[in-house]
mmCIF file of C-alpha atoms and ligand atoms in Angstrom:
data_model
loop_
_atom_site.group_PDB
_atom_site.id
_atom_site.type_symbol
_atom_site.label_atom_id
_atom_site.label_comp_id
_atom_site.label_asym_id
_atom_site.label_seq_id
_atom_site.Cartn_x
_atom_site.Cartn_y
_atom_site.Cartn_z
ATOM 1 C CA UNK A 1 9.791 25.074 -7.017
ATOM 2 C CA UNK A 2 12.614 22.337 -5.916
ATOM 3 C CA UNK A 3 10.678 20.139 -4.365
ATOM 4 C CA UNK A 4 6.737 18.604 -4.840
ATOM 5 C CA UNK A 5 5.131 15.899 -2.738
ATOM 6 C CA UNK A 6 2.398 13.925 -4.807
ATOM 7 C CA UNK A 7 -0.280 11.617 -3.282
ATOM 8 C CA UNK A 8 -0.018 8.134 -5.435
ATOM 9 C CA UNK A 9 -3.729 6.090 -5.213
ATOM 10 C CA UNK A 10 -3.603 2.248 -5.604
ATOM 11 C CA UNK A 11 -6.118 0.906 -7.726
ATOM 12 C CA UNK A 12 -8.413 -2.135 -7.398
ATOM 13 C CA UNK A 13 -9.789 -3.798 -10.617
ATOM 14 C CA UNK A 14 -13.828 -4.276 -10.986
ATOM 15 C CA UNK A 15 -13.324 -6.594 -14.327
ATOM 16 C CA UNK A 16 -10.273 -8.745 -15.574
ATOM 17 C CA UNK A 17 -10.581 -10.592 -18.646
ATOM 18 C CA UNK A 18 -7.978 -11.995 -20.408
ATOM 19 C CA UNK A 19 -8.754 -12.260 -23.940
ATOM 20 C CA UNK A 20 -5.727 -13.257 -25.841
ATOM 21 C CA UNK A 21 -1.786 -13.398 -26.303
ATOM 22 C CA UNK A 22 0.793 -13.664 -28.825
ATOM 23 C CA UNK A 23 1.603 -17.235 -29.098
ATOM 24 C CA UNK A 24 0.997 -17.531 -32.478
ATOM 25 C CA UNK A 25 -2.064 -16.753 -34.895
ATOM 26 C CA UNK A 26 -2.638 -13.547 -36.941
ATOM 27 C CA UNK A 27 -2.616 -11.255 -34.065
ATOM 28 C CA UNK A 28 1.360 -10.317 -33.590
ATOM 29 C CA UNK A 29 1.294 -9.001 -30.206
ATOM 30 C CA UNK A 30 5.829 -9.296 -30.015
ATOM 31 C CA UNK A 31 5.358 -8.384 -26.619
ATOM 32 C CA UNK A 32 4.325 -11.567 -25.083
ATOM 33 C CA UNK A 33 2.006 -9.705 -22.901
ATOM 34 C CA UNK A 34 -1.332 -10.197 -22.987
ATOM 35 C CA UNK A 35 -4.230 -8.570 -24.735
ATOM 36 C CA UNK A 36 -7.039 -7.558 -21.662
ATOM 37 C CA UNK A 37 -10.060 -5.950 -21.142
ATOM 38 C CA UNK A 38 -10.550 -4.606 -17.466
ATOM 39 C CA UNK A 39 -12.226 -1.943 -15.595
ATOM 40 C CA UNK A 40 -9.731 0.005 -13.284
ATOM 41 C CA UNK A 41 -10.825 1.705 -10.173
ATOM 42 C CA UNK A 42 -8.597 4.338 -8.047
ATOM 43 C CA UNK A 43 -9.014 3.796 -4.378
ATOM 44 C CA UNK A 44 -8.143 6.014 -1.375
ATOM 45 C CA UNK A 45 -5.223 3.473 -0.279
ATOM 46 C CA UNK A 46 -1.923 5.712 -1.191
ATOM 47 C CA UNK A 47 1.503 6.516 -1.193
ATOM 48 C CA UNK A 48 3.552 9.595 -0.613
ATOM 49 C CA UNK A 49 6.056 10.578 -2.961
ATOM 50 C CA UNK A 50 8.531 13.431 -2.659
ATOM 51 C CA UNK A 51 10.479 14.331 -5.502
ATOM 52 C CA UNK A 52 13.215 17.310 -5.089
ATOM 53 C CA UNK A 53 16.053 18.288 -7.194
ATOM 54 C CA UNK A 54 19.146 18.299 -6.234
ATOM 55 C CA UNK A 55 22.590 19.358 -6.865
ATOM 56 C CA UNK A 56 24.379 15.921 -8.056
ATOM 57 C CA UNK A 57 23.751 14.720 -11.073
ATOM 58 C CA UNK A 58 22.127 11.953 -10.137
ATOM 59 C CA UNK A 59 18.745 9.283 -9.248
ATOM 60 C CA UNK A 60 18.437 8.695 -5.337
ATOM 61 C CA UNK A 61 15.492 6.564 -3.850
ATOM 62 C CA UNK A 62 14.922 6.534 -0.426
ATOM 63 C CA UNK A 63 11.947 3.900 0.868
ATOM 64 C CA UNK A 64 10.211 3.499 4.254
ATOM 65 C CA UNK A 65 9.433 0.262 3.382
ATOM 66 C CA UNK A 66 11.757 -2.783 4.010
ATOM 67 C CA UNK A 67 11.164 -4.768 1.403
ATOM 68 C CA UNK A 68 10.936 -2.189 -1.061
ATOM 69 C CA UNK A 69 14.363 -1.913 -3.172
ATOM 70 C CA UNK A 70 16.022 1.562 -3.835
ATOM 71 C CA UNK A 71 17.685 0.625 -6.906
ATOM 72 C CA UNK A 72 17.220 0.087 -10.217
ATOM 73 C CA UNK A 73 14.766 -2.429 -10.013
ATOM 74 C CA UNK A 74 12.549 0.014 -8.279
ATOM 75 C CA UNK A 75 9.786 1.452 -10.799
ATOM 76 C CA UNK A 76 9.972 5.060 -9.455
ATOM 77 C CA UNK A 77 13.869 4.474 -10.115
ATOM 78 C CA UNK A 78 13.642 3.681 -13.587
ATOM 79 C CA UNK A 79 10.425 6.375 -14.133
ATOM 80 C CA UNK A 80 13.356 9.309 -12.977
ATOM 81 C CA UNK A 81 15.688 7.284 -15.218
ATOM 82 C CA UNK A 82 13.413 7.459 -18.222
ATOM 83 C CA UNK A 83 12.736 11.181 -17.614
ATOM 84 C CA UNK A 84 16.205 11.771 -17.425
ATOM 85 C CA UNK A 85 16.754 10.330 -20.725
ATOM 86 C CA UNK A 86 13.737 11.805 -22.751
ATOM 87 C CA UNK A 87 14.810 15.405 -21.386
ATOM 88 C CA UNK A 88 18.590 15.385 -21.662
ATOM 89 C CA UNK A 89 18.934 19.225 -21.534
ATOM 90 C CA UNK A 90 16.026 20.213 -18.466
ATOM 91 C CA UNK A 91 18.078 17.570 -16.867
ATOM 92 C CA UNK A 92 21.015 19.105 -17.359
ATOM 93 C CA UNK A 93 20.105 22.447 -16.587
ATOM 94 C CA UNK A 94 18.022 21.120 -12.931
ATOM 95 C CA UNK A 95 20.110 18.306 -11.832
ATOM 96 C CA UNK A 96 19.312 14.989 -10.069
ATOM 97 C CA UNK A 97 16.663 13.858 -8.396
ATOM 98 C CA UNK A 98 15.789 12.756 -5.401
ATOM 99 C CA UNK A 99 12.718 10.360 -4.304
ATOM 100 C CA UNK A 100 11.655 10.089 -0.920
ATOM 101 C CA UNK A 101 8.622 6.766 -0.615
ATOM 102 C CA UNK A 102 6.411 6.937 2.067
ATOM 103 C CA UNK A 103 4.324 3.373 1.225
ATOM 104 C CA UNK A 104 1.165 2.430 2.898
ATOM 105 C CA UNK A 105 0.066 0.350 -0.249
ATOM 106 C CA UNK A 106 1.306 -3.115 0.335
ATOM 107 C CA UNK A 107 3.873 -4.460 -1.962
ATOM 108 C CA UNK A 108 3.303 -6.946 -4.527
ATOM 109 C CA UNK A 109 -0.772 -7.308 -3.847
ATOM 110 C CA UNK A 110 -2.228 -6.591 -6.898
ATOM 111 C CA UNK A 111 -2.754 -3.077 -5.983
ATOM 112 C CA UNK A 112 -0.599 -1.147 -8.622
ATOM 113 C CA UNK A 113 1.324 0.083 -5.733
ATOM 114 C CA UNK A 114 4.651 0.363 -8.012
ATOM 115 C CA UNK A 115 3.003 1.190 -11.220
ATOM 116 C CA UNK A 116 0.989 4.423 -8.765
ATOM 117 C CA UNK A 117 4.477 5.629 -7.414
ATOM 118 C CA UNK A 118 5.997 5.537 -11.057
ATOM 119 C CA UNK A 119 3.004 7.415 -12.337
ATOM 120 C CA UNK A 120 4.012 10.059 -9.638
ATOM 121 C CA UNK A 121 7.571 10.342 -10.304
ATOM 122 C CA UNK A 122 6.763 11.556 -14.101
ATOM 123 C CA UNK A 123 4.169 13.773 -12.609
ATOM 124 C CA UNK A 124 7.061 15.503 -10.553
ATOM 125 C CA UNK A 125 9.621 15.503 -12.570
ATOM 126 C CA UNK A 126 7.232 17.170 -15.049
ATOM 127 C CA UNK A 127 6.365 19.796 -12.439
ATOM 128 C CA UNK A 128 10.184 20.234 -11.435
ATOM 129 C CA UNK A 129 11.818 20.732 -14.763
ATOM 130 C CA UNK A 130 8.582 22.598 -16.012
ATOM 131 C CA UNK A 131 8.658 20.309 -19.003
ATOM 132 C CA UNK A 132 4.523 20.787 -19.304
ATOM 133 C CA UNK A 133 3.526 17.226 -20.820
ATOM 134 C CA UNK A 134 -0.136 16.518 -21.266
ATOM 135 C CA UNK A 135 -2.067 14.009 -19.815
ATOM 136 C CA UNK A 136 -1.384 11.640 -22.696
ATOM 137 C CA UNK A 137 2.249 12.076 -23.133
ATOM 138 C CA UNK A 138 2.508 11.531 -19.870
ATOM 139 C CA UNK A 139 0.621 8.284 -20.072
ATOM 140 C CA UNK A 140 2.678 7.021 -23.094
ATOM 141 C CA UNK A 141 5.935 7.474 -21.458
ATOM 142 C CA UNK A 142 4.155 5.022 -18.188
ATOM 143 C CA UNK A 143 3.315 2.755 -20.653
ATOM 144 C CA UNK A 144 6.854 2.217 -21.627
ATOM 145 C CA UNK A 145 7.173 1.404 -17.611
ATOM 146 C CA UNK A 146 4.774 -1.160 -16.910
ATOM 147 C CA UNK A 147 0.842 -1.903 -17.865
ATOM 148 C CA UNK A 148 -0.959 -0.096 -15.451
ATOM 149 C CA UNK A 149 1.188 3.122 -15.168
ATOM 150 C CA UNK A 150 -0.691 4.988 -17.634
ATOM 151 C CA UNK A 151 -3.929 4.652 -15.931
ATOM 152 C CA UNK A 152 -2.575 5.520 -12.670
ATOM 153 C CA UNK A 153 -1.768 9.201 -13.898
ATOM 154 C CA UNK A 154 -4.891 10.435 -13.798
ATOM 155 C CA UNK A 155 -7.199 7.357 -12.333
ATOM 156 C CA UNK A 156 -10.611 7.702 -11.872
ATOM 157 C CA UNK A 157 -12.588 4.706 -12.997
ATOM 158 C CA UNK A 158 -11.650 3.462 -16.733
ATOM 159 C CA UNK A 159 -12.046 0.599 -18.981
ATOM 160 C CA UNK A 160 -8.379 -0.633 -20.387
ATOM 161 C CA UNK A 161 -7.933 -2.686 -23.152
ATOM 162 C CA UNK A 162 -4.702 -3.546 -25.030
ATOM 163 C CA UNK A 163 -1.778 -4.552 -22.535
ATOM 164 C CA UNK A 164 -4.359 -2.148 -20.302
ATOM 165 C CA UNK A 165 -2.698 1.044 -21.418
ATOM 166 C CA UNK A 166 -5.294 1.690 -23.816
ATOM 167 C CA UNK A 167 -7.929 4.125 -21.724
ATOM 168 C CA UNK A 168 -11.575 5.227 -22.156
ATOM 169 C CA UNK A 169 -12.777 7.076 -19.170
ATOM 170 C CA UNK A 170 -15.595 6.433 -17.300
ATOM 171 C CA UNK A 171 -18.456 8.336 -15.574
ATOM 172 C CA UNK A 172 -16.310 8.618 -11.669
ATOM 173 C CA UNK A 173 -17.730 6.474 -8.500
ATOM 174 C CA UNK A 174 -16.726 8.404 -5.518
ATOM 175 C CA UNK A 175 -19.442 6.899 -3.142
ATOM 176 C CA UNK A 176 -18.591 3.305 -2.493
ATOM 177 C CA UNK A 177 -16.633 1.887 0.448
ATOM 178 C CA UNK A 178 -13.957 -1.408 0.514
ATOM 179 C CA UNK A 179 -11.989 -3.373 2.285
ATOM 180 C CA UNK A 180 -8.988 -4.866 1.195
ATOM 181 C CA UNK A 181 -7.672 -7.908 2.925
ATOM 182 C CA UNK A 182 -4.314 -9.140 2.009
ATOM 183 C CA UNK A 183 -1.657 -11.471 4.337
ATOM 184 C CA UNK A 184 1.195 -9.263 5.250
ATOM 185 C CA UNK A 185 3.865 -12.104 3.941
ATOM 186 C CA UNK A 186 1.676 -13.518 1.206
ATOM 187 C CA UNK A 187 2.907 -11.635 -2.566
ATOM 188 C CA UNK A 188 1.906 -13.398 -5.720
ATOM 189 C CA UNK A 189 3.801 -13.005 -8.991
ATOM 190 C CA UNK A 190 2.371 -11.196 -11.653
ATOM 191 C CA UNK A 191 4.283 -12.868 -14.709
ATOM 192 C CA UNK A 192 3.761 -15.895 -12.689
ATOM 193 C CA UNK A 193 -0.136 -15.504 -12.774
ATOM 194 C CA UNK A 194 -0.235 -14.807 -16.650
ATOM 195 C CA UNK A 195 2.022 -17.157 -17.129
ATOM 196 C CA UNK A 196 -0.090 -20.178 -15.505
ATOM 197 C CA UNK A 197 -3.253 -19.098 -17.071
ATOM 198 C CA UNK A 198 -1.314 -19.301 -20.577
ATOM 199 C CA UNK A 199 -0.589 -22.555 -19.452
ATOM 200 C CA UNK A 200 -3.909 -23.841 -18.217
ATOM 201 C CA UNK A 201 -6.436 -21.837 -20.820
ATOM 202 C CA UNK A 202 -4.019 -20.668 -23.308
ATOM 203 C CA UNK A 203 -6.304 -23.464 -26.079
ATOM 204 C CA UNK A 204 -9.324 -20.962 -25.368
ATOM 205 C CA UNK A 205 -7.444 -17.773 -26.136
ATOM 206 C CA UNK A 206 -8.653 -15.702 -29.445
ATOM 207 C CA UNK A 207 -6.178 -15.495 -31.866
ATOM 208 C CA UNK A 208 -7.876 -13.573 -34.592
ATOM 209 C CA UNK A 209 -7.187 -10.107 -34.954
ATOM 210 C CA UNK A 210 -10.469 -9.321 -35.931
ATOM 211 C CA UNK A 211 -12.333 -11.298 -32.938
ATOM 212 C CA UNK A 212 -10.072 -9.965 -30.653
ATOM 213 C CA UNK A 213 -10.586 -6.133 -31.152
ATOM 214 C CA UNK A 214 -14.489 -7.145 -31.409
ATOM 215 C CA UNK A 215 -14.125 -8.823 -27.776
ATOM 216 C CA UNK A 216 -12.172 -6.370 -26.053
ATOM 217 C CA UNK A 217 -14.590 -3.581 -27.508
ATOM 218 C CA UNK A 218 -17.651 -5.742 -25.709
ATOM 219 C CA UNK A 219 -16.176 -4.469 -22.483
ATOM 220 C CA UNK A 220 -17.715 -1.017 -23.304
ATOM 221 C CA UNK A 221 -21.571 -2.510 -23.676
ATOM 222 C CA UNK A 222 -20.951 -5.016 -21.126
ATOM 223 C CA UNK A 223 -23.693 -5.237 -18.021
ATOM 224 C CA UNK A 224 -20.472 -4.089 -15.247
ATOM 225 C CA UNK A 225 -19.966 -0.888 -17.626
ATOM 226 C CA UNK A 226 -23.810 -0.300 -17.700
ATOM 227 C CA UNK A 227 -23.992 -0.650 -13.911
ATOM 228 C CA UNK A 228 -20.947 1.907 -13.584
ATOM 229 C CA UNK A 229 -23.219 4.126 -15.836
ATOM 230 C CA UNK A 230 -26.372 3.542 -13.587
ATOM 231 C CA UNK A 231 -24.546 4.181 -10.538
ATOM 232 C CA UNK A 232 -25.599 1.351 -9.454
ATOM 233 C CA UNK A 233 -23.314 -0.097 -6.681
ATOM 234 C CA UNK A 234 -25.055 -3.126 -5.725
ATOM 235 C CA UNK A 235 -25.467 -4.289 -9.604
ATOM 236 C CA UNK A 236 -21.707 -3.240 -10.084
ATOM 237 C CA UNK A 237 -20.758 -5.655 -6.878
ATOM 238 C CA UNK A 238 -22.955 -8.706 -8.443
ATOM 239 C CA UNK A 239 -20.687 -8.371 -11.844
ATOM 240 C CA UNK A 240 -17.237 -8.607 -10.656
ATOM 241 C CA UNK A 241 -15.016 -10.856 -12.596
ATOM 242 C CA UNK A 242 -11.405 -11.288 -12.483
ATOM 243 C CA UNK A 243 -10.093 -14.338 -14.742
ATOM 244 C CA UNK A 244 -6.481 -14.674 -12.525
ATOM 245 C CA UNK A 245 -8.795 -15.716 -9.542
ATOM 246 C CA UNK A 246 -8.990 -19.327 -12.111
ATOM 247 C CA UNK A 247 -5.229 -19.837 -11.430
ATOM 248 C CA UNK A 248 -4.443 -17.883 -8.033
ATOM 249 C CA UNK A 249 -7.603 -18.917 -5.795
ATOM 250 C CA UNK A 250 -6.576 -22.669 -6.657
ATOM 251 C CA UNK A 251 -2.692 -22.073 -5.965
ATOM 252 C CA UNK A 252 -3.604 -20.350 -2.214
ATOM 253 C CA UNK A 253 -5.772 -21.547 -0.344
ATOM 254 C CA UNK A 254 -5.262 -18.331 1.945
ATOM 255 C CA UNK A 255 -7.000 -16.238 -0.837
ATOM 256 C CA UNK A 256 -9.328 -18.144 -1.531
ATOM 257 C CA UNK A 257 -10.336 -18.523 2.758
ATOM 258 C CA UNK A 258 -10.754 -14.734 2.588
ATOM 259 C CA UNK A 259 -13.024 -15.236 -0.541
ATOM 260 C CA UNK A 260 -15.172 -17.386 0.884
ATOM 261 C CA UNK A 261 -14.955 -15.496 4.286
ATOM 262 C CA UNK A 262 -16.155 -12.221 2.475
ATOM 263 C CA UNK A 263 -18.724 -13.680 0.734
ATOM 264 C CA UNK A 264 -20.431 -14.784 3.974
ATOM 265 C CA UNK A 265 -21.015 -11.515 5.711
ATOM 266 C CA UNK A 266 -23.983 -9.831 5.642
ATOM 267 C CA UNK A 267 -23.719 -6.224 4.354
ATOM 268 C CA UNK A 268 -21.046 -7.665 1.799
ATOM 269 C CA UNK A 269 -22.279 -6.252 -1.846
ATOM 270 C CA UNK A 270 -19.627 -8.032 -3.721
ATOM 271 C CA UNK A 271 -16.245 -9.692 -3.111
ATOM 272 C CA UNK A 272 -13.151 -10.380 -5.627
ATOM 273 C CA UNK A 273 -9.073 -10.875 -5.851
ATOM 274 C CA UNK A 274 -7.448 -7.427 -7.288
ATOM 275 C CA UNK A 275 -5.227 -7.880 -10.487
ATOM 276 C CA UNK A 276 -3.178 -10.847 -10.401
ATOM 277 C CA UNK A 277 -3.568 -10.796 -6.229
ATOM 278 C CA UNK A 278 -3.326 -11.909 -3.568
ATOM 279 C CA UNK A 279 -5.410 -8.915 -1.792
ATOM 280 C CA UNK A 280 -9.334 -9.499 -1.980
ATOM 281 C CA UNK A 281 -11.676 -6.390 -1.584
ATOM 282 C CA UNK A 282 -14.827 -6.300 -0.429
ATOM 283 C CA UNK A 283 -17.535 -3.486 -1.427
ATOM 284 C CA UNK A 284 -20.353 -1.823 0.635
ATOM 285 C CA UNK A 285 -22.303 0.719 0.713
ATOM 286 C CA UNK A 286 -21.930 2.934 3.501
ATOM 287 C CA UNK A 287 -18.147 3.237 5.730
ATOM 288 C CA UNK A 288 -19.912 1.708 8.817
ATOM 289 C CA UNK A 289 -20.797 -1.566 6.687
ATOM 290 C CA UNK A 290 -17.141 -1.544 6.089
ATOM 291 C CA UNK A 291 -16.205 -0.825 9.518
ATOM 292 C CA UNK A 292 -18.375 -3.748 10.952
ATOM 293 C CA UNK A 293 -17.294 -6.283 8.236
ATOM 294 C CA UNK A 294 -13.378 -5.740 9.045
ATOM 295 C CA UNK A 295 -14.428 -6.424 12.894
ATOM 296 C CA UNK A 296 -15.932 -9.695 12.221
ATOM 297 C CA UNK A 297 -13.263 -10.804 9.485
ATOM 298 C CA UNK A 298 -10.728 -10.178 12.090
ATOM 299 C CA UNK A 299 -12.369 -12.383 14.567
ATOM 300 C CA UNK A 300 -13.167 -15.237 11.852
ATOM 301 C CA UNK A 301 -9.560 -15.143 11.354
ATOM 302 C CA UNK A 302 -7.321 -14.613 13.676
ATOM 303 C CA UNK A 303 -4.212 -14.671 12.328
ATOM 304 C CA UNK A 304 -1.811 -11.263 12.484
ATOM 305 C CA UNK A 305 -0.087 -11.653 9.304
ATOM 306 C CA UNK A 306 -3.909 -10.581 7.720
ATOM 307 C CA UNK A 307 -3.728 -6.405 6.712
ATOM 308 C CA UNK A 308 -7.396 -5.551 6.685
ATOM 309 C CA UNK A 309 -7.664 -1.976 5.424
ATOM 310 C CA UNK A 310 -11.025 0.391 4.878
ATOM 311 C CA UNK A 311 -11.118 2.776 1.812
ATOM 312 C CA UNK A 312 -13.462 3.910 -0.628
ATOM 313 C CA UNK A 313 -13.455 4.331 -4.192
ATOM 314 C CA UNK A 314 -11.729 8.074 -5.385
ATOM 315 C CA UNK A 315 -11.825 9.981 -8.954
ATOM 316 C CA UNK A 316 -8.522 11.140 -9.852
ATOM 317 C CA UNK A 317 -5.030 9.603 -10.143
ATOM 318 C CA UNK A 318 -1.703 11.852 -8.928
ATOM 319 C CA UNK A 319 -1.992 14.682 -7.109
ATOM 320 C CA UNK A 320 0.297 17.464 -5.895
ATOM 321 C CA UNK A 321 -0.135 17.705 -2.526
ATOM 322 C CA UNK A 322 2.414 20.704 -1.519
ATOM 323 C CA UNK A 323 4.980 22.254 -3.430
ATOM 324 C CA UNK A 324 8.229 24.097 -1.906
HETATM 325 O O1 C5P B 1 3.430 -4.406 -17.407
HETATM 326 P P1 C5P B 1 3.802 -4.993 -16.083
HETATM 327 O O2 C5P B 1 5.269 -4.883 -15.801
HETATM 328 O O3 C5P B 1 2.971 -4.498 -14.955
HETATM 329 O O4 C5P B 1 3.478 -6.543 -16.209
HETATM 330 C C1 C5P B 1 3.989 -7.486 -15.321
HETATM 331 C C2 C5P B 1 3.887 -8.871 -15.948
HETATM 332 O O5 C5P B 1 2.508 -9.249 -16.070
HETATM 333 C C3 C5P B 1 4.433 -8.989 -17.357
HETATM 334 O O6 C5P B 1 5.806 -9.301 -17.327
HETATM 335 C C4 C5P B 1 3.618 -10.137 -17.936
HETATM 336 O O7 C5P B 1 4.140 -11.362 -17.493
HETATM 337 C C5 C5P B 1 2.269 -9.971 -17.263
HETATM 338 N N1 C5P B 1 1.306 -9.215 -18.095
HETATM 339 C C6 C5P B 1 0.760 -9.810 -19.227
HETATM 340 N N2 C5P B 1 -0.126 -9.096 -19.987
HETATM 341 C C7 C5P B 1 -0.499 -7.838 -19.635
HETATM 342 C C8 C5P B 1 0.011 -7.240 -18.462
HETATM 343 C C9 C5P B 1 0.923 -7.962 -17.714
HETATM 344 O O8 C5P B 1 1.075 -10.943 -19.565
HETATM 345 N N3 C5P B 1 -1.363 -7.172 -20.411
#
């Protein structure tokens, strides 16, 4: 095969908590990332990625998207790149590659839209230069990309802990319905969001090694994880938490409008900002809940920079959608 296109899911996050860093104390996180516990959540919102071999010997990304750059700063770039250096000889022996983006996940929304379309580049290039990796290798190599790369590989729902590239599966939910909302021009900055937080609650932050592990393995009895076991949707809606809404809602006002907005519809289970934003999603039971709720969100605001999008929840990461 010379050429595979892969379907790349965003994700939406049911729990956020930020539990510590690595300013200081016993814990010697050298990263300065942050130590999290979250609950991930693959949605039907995705990208298509193409990745064929070709003759030269060299990376070429080509995007749909405007705003979307094709160089090195692009994830998928530096995912070929990192493949390319890993497996010197199969890329000697099958030659460049090249990456063709077709994004319908917005950009910069706190959708893992970039970390989804790296995830899919090692999935190809795996396929293309039969290299075979397992799910895990796979995931370490993402994790040398970017936080949420390794869960994006084979998605589902999951809890993450560590950076959030530490994964423990969970029981899928395929049945429940969202919309995402998120102003076309409005992008947040992820270091900018940690950053602020460290700033504003950094004092609170655990700093003992011990405490922190025990914290970050609560997430597994907590009542969200219970509720994901129960399958029960409208108990998993009531605990949605995301600590980056305490820095982002403040900062715009937009996001936190279409917060409030959601949270006054009927039919609405449960309403919170994805990762480090801006989008807000929405969940429901049923598609036509979902349907109805985007009509009257439109007409509360009427403003065309607002994406609305429906989608429901989805239990696997990358897929291979054709091969040639
Ligand atoms: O890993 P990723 O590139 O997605 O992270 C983007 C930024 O988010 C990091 O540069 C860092 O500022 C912040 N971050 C963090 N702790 C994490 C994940 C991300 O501080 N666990």
């Amino acid at each position: 095969m010379r050429s595979y296109r892969l379907i790349a899911p965003a994700k939406i996050n049911l729990y956020l908590e930020i539990i510590g860093d690595a300013s200081g104390g016993l814990r010697q996180r050298s990263d300065g990332y942050h130590e999290l516990a979250m609950i991930l959540q693959s949605i039907g919102l995705a990208d298509q990625i193409d990745v064929r071999s070709i003759s030269t010997d060299n990376i070429r990304v080509h995007c749909n998207h405007p705003q979307v750059p094709t160089d090195k700063s692009n994830l998928a770039y530096r995912a070929a790149e990192l493949m390319v250096r890993q497996f010197p000889e199969a890329f000697a022996k099958y030659g460049g590659v090249e990456i063709t983006m077709n994004k319908q996940i917005p950009v910069a929304a706190g959708l893992a839209g970039g970390s989804t379309n790296a995830a899919a580049v090692l999935v190809g290039i795996d396929l293309l230069w039969k290299l075979g990796l397992t799910q895990s290798e796979l995931e370490e190599l993402g994790g040398t990309l970017g936080s949420d790369v390794p869960f994006c590989v084979a998605g589902g729902t999951a809890i993450a802990t560590g950076r959030g590239e530490q994964l423990s599966p969970l029981p899928s939910l395929d049945n429940i319905y969202i919309i995402l909302a998120k102003y076309r021009s409005l992008e947040v900055s992820t270091p900018w969001a940690y950053k602020t937080y460290r700033q504003q609650f950094g004092h609170s932050y655990i700093r003992d090694s011990d405490n922190l592990a025990a914290r970050a393995n609560a997430v597994h009895s907590g009542k969200i994880v219970k509720a994901i076991l129960d399958k029960n949707t409208r108990e998993i809606a009531q605990k949605l938490h995301n600590d980056l809404e305490r820095v982002v809602l403040p900062a715009y006002p937009q996001v936190l409008q279409l917060r409030e907005v959601f949270a006054n519809q009927e039919g609405v289970l449960g309403t919170m900002m994805s990762g480090s934003g801006p989008t807000v999603f929405a969940l429901f039971e049923s598609q036509q809940q979902a349907e109805k709720v985007k009509l009257q969100v439109r007409e509360a605001i009427l403003d065309e920079d607002l994406e609305l999008f429906v989608t429901r929840t989805i239990t696997h990461g990358i897929q291979v959608a054709s091969s040639v």
